[in-house]
mmCIF file of C-alpha atoms and ligand atoms in Angstrom:
data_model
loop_
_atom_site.group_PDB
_atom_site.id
_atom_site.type_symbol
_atom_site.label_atom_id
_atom_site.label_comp_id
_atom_site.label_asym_id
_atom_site.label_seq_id
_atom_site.Cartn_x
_atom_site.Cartn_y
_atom_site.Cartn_z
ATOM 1 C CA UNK A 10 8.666 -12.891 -13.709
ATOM 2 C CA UNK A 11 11.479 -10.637 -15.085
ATOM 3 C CA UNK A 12 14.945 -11.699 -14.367
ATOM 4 C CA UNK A 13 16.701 -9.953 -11.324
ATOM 5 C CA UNK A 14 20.169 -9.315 -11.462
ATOM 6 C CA UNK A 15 22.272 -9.329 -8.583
ATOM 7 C CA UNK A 16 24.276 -6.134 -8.159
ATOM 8 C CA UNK A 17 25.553 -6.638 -4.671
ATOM 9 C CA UNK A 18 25.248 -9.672 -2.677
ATOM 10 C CA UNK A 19 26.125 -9.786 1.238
ATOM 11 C CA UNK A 20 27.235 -13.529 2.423
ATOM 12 C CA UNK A 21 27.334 -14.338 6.028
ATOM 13 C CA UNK A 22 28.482 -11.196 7.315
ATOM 14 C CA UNK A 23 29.451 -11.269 11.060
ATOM 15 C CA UNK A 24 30.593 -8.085 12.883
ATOM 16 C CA UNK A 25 30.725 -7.895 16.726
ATOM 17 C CA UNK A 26 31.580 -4.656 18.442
ATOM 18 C CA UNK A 27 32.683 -5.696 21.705
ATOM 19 C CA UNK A 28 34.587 -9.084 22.241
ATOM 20 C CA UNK A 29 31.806 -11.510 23.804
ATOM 21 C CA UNK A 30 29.212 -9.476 23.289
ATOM 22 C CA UNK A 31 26.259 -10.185 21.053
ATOM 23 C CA UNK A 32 27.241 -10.270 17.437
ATOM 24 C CA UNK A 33 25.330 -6.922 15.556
ATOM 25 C CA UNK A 34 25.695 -9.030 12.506
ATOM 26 C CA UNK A 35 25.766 -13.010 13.165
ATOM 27 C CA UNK A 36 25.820 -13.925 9.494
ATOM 28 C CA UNK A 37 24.094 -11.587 7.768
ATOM 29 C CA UNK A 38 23.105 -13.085 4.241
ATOM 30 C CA UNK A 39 21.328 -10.477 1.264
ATOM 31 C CA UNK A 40 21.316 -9.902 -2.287
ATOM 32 C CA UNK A 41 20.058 -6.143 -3.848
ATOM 33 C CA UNK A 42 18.868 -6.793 -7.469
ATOM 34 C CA UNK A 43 19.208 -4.131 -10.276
ATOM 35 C CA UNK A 44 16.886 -1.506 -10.336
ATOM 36 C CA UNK A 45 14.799 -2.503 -7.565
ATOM 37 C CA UNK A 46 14.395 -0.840 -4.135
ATOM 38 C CA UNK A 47 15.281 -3.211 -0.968
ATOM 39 C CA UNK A 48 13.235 -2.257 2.703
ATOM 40 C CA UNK A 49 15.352 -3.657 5.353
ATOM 41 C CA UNK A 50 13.270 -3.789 8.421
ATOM 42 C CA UNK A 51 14.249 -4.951 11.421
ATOM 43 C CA UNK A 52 13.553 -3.321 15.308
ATOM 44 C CA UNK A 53 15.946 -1.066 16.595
ATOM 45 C CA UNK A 54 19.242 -2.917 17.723
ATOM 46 C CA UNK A 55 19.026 -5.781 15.285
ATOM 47 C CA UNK A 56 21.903 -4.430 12.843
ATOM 48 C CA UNK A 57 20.223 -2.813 10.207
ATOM 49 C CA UNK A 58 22.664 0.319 10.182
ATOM 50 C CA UNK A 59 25.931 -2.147 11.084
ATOM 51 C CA UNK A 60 24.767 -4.104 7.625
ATOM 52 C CA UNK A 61 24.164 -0.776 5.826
ATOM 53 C CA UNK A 62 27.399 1.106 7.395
ATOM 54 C CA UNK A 63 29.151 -2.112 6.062
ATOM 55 C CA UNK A 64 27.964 -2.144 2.679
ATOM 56 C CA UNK A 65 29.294 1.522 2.571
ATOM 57 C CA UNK A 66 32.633 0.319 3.917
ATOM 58 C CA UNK A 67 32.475 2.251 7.128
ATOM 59 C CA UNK A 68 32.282 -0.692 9.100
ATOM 60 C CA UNK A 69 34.691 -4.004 8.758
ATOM 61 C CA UNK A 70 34.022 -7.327 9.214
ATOM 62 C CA UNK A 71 34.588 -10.007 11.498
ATOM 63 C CA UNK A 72 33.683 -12.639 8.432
ATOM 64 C CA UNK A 73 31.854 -13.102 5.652
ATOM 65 C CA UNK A 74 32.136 -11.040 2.787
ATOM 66 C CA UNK A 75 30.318 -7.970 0.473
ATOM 67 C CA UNK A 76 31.188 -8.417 -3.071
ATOM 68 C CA UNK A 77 29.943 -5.994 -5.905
ATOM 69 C CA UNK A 78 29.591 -8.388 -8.842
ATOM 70 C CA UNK A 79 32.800 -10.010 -8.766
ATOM 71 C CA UNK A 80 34.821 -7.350 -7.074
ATOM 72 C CA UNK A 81 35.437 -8.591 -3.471
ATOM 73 C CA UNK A 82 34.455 -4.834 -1.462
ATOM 74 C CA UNK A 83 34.796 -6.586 2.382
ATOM 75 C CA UNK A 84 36.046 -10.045 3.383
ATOM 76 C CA UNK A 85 38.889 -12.089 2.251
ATOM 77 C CA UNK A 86 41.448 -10.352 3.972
ATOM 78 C CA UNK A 87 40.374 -7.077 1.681
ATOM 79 C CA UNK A 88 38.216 -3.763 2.698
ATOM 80 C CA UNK A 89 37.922 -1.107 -0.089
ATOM 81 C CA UNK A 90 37.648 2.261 1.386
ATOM 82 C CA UNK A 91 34.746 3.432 1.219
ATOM 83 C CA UNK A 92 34.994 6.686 -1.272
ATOM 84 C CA UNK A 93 35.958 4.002 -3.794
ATOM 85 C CA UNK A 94 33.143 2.107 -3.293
ATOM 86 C CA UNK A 95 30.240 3.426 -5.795
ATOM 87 C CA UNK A 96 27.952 4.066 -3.167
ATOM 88 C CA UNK A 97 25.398 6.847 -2.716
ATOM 89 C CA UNK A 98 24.642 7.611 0.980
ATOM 90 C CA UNK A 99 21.387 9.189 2.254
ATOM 91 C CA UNK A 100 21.856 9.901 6.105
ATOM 92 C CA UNK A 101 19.290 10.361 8.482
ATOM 93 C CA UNK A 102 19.851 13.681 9.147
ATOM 94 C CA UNK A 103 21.042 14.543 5.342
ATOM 95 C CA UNK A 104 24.440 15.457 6.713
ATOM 96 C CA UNK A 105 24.366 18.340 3.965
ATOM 97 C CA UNK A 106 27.749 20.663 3.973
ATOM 98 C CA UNK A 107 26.190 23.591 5.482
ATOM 99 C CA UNK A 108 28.319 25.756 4.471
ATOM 100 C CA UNK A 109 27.671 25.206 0.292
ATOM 101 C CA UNK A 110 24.885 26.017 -1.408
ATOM 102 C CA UNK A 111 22.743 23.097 -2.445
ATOM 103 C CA UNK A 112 24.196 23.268 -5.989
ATOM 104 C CA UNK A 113 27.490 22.645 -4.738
ATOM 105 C CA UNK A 114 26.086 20.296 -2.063
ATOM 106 C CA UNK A 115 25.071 17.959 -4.715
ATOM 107 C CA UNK A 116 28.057 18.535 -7.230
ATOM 108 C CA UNK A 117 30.606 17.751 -4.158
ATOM 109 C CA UNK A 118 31.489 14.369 -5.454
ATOM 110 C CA UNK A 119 31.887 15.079 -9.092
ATOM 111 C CA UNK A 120 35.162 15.576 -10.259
ATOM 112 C CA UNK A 121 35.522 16.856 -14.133
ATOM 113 C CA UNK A 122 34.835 20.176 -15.517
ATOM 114 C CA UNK A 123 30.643 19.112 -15.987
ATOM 115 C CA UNK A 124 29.902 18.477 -12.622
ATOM 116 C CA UNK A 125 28.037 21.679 -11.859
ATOM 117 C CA UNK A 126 26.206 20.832 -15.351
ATOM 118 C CA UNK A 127 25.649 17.472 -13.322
ATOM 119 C CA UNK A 128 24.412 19.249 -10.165
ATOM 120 C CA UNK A 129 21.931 20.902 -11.974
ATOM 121 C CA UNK A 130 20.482 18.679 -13.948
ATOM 122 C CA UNK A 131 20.487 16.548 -10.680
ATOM 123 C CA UNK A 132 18.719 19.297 -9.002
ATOM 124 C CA UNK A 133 16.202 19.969 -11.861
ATOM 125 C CA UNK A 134 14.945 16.580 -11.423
ATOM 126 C CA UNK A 135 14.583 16.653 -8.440
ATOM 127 C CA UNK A 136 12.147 19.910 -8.951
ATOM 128 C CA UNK A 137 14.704 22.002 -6.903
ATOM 129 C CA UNK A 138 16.743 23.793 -9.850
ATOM 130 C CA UNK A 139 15.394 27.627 -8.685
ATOM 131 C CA UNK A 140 16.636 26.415 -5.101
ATOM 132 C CA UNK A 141 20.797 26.394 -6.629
ATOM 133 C CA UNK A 142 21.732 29.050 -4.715
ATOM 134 C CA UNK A 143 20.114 28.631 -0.896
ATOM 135 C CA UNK A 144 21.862 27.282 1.468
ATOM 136 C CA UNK A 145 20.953 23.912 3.779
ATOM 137 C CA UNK A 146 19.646 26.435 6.533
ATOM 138 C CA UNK A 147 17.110 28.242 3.893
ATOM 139 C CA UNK A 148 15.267 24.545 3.141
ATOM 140 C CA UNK A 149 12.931 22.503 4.210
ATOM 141 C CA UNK A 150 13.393 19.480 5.857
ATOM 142 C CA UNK A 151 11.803 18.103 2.956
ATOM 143 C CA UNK A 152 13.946 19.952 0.808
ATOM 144 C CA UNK A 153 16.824 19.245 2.456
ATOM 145 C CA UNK A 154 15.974 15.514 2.424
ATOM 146 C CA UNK A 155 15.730 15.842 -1.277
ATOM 147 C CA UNK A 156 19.353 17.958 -1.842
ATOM 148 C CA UNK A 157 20.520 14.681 0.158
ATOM 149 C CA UNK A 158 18.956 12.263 -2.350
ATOM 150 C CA UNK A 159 19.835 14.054 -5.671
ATOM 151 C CA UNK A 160 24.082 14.386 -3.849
ATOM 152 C CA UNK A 161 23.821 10.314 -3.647
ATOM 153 C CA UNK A 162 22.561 10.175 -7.132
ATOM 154 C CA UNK A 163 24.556 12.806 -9.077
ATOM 155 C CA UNK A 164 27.852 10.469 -9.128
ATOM 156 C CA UNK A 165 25.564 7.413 -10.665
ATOM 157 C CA UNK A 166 26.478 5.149 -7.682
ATOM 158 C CA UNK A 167 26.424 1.184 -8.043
ATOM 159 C CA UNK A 168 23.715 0.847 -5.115
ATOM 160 C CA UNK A 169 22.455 3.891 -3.243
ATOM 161 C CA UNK A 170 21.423 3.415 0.737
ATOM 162 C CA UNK A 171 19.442 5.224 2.767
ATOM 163 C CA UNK A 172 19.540 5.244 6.629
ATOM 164 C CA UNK A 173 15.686 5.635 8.040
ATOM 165 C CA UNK A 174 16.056 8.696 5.287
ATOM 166 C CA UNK A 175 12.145 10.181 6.469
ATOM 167 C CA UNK A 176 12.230 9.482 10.139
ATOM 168 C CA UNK A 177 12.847 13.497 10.671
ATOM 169 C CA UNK A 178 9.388 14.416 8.875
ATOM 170 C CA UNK A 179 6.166 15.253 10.198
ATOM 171 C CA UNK A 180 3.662 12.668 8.595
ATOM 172 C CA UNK A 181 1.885 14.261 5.695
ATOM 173 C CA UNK A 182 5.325 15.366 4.565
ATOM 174 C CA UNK A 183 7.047 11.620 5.402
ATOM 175 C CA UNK A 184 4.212 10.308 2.926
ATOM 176 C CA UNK A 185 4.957 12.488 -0.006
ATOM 177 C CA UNK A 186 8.411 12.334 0.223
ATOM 178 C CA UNK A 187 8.443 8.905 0.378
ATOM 179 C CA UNK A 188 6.601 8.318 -3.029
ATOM 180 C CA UNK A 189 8.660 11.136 -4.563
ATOM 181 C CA UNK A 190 11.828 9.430 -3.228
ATOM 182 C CA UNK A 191 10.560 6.197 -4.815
ATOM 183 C CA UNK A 192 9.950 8.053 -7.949
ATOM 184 C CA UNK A 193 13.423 9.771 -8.150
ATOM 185 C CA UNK A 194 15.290 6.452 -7.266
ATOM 186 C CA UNK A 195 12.870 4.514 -10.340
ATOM 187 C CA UNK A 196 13.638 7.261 -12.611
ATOM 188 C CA UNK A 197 17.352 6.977 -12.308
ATOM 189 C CA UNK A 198 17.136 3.456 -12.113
ATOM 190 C CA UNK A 199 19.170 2.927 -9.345
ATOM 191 C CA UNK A 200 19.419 -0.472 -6.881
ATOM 192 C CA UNK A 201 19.193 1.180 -3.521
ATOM 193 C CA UNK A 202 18.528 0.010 -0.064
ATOM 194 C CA UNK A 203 16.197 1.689 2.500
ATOM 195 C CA UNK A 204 16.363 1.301 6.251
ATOM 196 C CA UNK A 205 13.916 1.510 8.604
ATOM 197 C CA UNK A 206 12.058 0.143 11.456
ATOM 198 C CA UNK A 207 8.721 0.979 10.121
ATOM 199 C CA UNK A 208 6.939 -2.007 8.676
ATOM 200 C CA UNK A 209 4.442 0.232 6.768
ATOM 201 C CA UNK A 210 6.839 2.565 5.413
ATOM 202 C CA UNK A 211 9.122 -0.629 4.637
ATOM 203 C CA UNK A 212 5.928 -2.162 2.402
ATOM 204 C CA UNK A 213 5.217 1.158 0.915
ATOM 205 C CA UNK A 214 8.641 1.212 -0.502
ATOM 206 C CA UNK A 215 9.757 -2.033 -1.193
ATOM 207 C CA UNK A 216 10.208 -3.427 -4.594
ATOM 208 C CA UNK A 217 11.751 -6.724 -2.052
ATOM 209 C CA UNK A 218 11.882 -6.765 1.310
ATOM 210 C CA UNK A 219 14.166 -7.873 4.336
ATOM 211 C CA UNK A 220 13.564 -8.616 7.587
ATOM 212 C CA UNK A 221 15.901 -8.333 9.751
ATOM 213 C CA UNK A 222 16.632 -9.293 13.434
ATOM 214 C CA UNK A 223 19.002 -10.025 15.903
ATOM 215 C CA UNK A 224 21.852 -9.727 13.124
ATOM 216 C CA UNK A 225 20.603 -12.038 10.470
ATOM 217 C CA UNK A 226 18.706 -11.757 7.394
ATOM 218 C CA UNK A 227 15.166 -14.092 8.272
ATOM 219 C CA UNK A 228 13.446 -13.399 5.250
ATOM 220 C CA UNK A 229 13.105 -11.826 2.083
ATOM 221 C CA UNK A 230 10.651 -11.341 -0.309
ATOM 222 C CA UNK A 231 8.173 -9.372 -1.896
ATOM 223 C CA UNK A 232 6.019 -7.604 0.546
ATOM 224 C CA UNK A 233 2.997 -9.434 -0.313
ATOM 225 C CA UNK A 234 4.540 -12.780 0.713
ATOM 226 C CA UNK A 235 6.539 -12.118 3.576
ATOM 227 C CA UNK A 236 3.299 -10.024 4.923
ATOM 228 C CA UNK A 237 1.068 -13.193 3.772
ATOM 229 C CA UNK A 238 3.757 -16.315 4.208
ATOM 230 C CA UNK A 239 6.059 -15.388 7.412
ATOM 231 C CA UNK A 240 8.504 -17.904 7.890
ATOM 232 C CA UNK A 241 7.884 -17.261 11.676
ATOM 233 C CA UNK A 242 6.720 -15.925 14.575
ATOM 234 C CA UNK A 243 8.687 -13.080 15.008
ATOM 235 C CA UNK A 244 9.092 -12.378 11.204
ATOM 236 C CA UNK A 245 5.335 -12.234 11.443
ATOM 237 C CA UNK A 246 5.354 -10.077 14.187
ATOM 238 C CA UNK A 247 7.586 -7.655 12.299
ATOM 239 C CA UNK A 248 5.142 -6.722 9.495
ATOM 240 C CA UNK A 249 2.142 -6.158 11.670
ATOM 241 C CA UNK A 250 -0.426 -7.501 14.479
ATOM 242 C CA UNK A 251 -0.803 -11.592 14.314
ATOM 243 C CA UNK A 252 -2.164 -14.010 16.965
ATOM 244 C CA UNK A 253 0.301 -16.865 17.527
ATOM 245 C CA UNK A 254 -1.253 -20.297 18.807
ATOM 246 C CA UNK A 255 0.864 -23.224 19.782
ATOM 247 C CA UNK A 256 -0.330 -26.150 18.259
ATOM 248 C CA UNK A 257 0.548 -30.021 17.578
ATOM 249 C CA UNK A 258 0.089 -31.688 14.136
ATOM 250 C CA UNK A 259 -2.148 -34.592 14.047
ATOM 251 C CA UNK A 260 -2.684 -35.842 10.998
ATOM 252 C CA UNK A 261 -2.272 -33.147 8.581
ATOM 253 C CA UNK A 262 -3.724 -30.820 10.567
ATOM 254 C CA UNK A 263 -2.940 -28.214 13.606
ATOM 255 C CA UNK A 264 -5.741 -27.881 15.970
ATOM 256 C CA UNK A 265 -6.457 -24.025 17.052
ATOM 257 C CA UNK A 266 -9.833 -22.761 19.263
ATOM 258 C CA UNK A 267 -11.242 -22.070 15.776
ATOM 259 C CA UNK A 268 -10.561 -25.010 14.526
ATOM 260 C CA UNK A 269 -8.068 -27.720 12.869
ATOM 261 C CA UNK A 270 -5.813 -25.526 10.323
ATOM 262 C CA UNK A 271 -3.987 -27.542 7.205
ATOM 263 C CA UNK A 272 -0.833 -28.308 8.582
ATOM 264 C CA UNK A 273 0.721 -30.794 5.894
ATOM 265 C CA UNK A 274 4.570 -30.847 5.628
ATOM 266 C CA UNK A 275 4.824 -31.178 9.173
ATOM 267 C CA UNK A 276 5.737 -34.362 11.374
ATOM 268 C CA UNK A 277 2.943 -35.688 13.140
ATOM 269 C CA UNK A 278 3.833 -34.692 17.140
ATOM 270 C CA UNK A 279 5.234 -31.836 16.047
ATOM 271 C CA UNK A 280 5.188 -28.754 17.875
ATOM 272 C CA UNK A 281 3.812 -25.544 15.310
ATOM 273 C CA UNK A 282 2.826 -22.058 15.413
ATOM 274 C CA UNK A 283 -0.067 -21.419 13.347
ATOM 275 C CA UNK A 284 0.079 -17.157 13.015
ATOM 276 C CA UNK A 285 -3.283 -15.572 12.031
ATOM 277 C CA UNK A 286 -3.714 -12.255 10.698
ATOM 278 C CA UNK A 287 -6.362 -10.180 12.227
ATOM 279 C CA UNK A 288 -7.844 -10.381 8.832
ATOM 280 C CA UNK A 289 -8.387 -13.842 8.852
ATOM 281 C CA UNK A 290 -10.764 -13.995 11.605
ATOM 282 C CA UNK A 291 -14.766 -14.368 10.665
ATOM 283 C CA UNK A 292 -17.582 -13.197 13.336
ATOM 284 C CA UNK A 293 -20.925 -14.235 12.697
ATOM 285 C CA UNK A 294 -23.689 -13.215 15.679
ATOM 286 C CA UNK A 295 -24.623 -16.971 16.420
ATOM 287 C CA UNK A 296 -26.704 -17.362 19.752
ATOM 288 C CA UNK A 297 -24.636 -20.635 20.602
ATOM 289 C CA UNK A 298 -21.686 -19.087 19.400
ATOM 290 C CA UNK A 299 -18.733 -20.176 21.788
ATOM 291 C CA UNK A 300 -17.234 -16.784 21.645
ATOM 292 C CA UNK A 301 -18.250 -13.156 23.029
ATOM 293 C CA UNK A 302 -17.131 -9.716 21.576
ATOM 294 C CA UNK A 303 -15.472 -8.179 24.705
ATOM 295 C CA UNK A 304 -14.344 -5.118 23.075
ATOM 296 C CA UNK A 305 -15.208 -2.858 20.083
ATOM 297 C CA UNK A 306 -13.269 -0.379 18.282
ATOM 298 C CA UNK A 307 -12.910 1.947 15.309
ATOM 299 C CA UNK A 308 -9.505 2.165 13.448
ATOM 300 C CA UNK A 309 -10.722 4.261 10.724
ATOM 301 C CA UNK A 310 -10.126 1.958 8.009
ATOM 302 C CA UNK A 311 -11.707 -1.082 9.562
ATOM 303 C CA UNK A 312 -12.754 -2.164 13.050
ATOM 304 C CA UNK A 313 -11.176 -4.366 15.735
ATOM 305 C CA UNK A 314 -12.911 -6.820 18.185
ATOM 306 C CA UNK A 315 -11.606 -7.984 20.959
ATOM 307 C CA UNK A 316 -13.044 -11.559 21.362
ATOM 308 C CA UNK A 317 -12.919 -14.137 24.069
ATOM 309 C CA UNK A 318 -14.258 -17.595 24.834
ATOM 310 C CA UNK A 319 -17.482 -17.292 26.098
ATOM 311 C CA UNK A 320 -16.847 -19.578 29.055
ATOM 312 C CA UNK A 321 -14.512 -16.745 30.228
ATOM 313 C CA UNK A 322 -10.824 -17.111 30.982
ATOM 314 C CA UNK A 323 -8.225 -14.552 30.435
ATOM 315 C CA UNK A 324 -7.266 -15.462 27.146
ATOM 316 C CA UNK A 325 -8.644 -12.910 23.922
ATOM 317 C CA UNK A 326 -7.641 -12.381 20.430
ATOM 318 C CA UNK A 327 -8.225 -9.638 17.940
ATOM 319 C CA UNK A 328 -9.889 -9.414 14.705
ATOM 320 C CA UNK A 329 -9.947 -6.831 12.166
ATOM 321 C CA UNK A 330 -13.459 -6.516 9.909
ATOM 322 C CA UNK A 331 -14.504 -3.760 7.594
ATOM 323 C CA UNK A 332 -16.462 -1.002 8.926
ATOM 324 C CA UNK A 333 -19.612 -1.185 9.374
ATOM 325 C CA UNK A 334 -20.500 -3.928 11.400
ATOM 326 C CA UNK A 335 -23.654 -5.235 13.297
ATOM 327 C CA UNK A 336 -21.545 -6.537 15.873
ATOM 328 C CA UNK A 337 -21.424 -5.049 19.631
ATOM 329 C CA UNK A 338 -19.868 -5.578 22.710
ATOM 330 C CA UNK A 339 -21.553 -8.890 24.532
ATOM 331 C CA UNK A 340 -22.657 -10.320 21.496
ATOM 332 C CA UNK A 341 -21.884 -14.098 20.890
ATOM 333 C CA UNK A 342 -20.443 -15.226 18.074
ATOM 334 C CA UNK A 343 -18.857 -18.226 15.665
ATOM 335 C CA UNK A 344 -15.374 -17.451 14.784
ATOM 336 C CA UNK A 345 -13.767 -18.519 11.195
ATOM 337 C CA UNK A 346 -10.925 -18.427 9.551
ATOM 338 C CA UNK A 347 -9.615 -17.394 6.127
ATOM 339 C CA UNK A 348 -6.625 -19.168 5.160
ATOM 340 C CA UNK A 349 -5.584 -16.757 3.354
ATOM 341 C CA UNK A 350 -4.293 -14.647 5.844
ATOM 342 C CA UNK A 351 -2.781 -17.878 8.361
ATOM 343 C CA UNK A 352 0.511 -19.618 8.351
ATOM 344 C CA UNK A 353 1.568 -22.336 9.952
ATOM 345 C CA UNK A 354 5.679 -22.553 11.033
ATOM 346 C CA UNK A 355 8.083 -24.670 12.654
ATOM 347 C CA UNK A 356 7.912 -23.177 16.472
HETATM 348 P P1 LIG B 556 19.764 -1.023 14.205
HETATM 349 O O1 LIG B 556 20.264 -0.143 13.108
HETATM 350 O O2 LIG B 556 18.935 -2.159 13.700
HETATM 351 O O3 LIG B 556 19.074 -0.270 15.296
HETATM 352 P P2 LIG B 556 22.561 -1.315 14.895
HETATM 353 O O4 LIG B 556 23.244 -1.883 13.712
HETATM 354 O O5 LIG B 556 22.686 0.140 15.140
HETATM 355 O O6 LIG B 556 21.028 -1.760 14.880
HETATM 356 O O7 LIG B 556 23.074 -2.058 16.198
HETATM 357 C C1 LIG B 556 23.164 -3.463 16.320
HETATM 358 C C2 LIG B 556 23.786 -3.795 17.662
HETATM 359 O O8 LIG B 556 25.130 -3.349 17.701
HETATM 360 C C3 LIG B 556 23.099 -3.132 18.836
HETATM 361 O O9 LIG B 556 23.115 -4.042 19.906
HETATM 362 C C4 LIG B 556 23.967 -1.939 19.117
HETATM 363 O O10 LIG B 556 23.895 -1.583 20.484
HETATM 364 C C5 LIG B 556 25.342 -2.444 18.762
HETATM 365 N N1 LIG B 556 26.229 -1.361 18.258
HETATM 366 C C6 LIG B 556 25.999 -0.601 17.168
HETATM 367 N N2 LIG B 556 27.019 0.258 16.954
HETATM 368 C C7 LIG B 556 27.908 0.048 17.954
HETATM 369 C C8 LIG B 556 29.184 0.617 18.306
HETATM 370 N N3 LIG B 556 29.755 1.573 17.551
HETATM 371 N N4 LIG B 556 29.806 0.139 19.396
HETATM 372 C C9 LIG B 556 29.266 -0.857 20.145
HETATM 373 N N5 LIG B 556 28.074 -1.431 19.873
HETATM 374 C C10 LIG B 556 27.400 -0.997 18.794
#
């Protein structure tokens, strides 16, 4: 694996908005590595924008500290302002001066007697040279969006952050935007953070991502092992659907309706979740199957079942199989499971 570098690292921040009330960060722990492109995801209200409006310096904290290498930026007594912070800000809404053109837009932050040269060029790459002269009100959204991007890059910032920067987009547009925003931020190299509450925009993005809830950092990782290897319940839940079955170890193992799952590592008596993906699920039509399809859908990339015991009982879980499929409603079936796609976590 190639080495990361740590360009900013975030260590226990706490921030709390109202005395006694719930903390928006309750120690708040995250590192953004050189070059690569963080996806904080988290639902709304866990302090994804406190943590990003932090990093910026537009929020203090209560504790903990933000350093940039070994320059403390929050904590310790000390809060840089924010314009001297190297940070390049993407805003929601783009925030664009709309009274400058988008030249002068994206040269704003340059001092020096190049930074129109700088504008330019910063425009050119971003394939909207020809588009100098118009103002914010004569783009796109999608234009706009990328006027934003090439302002936050133009002054080379140390990390570059983007609050939920495609939520304003209709969907076709939110897609390519996305991949050209990954592009732009790879080609200039830059170590930038995205937020959103969108777990597959998050994975589309991510070089690493963070999930985030009720103030804290609960995991990180690539998005092929926090999607695979959720350290819980509710970081499972964050990334997509998952069926979540209480459990007790007995030796080694975790006993579900489909079976004992490996459960090493745990004490015996203990209390786990195991938290199976859709995809992990087998049907097989079996006569004396103890299961019965109770539902049937198309998804367009792949079908979900609905499944219950067959004895009856309230209780049903959903699988996920590629289209097509012999299986109907009122069949019985045998259930599997395919461990690659099932954890099993401390409750
Ligand atoms: P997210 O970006 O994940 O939706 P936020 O960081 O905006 O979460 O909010 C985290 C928590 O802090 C929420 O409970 C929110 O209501 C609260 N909060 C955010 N900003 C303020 C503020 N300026 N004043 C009081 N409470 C706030």
């Amino acid at each position: 694996m190639s080495q990361t570098q740590t360009v900013l690292s975030v260590r226990g921040a706490q921030r709390r908005y109202v005395k006694k009330g719930q903390a928006a960060l309750a120690s708040a722990d995250l590192d953004l590595h050189a070059g690569r492109i963080t996806a904080l995801l988290g639902p709304s209200g866990s302090g994804k924008s406190t943590l990003l409006r932090a990093i910026a310096g537009l929020e203090r904290l209560d504790g903990g500290e933000i350093r940039l290498g070994d320059t403390v930026w929050s904590g310790h007594g000390a809060h840089i302002p924010p314009e001297t912070r190297r940070v390049g800000m993407v805003f929601q809404d783009y925030a664009l001066f709309p009274h400058l053109d988008a030249l002068s837009n994206v040269a704003f932050g340059l001092k020096g007697k190049d930074a129109k040269d700088i504008a330019q060029a910063q425009l050119e790459a971003a394939e909207l040279g020809h588009k100098a002269k118009a103002f914010p009100h004569e783009l796109s959204g999608g234009e706009q969006q990328r006027v934003a991007l090439a302002r936050a890059l133009a002054p080379s910032p140390a990390v570059v952050l983007l609050d939920e920067p495609f939520s304003g987009l209709d969907r076709r547009l939110r897609h390519e935007l996305r991949d050209r925003t990954v592009q732009t931020l790879k080609a200039a190299g830059a170590t930038a953070m995205i937020v959103t509450h969108d777990a597959e925009e998050a994975m589309a993005v991510a070089d690493e991502l963070a999930l985030m809830d009720a103030g804290r950092v609960i995991q990180t990782g690539t998005p092929d092992e926090v999607w695979m290897r959720p350290v819980s319940a509710v970081a499972a839940r964050l990334l997509g659907d998952v069926e979540i079955i209480e459990s007790t170890v007995e030796t080694g193992r975790a006993d579900t309706p489909f079976g004992a799952v490996d459960a090493h590592g745990f004490d015996e008596g203990e209390t786990v979740h195991a938290l199976i993906r859709p995809q992990a699920f087998g049907l097989s039509l079996a006569e004396d199957g103890t299961f019965t399809i109770t539902r049937r859908r198309s998804a367009g990339t792949h079908l979900v079942f609905e499944f219950a015991p067959a004895e009856g009982g309230d209780t049903h879980w959903h699988a996920h199989t590629a289209s097509p499929s012999p299986l109907h409603e009122g069949d019985r079936v045998s259930v599997s499971l395919d461990p690659a796609y099932l954890s099993v976590v401390r409750r």
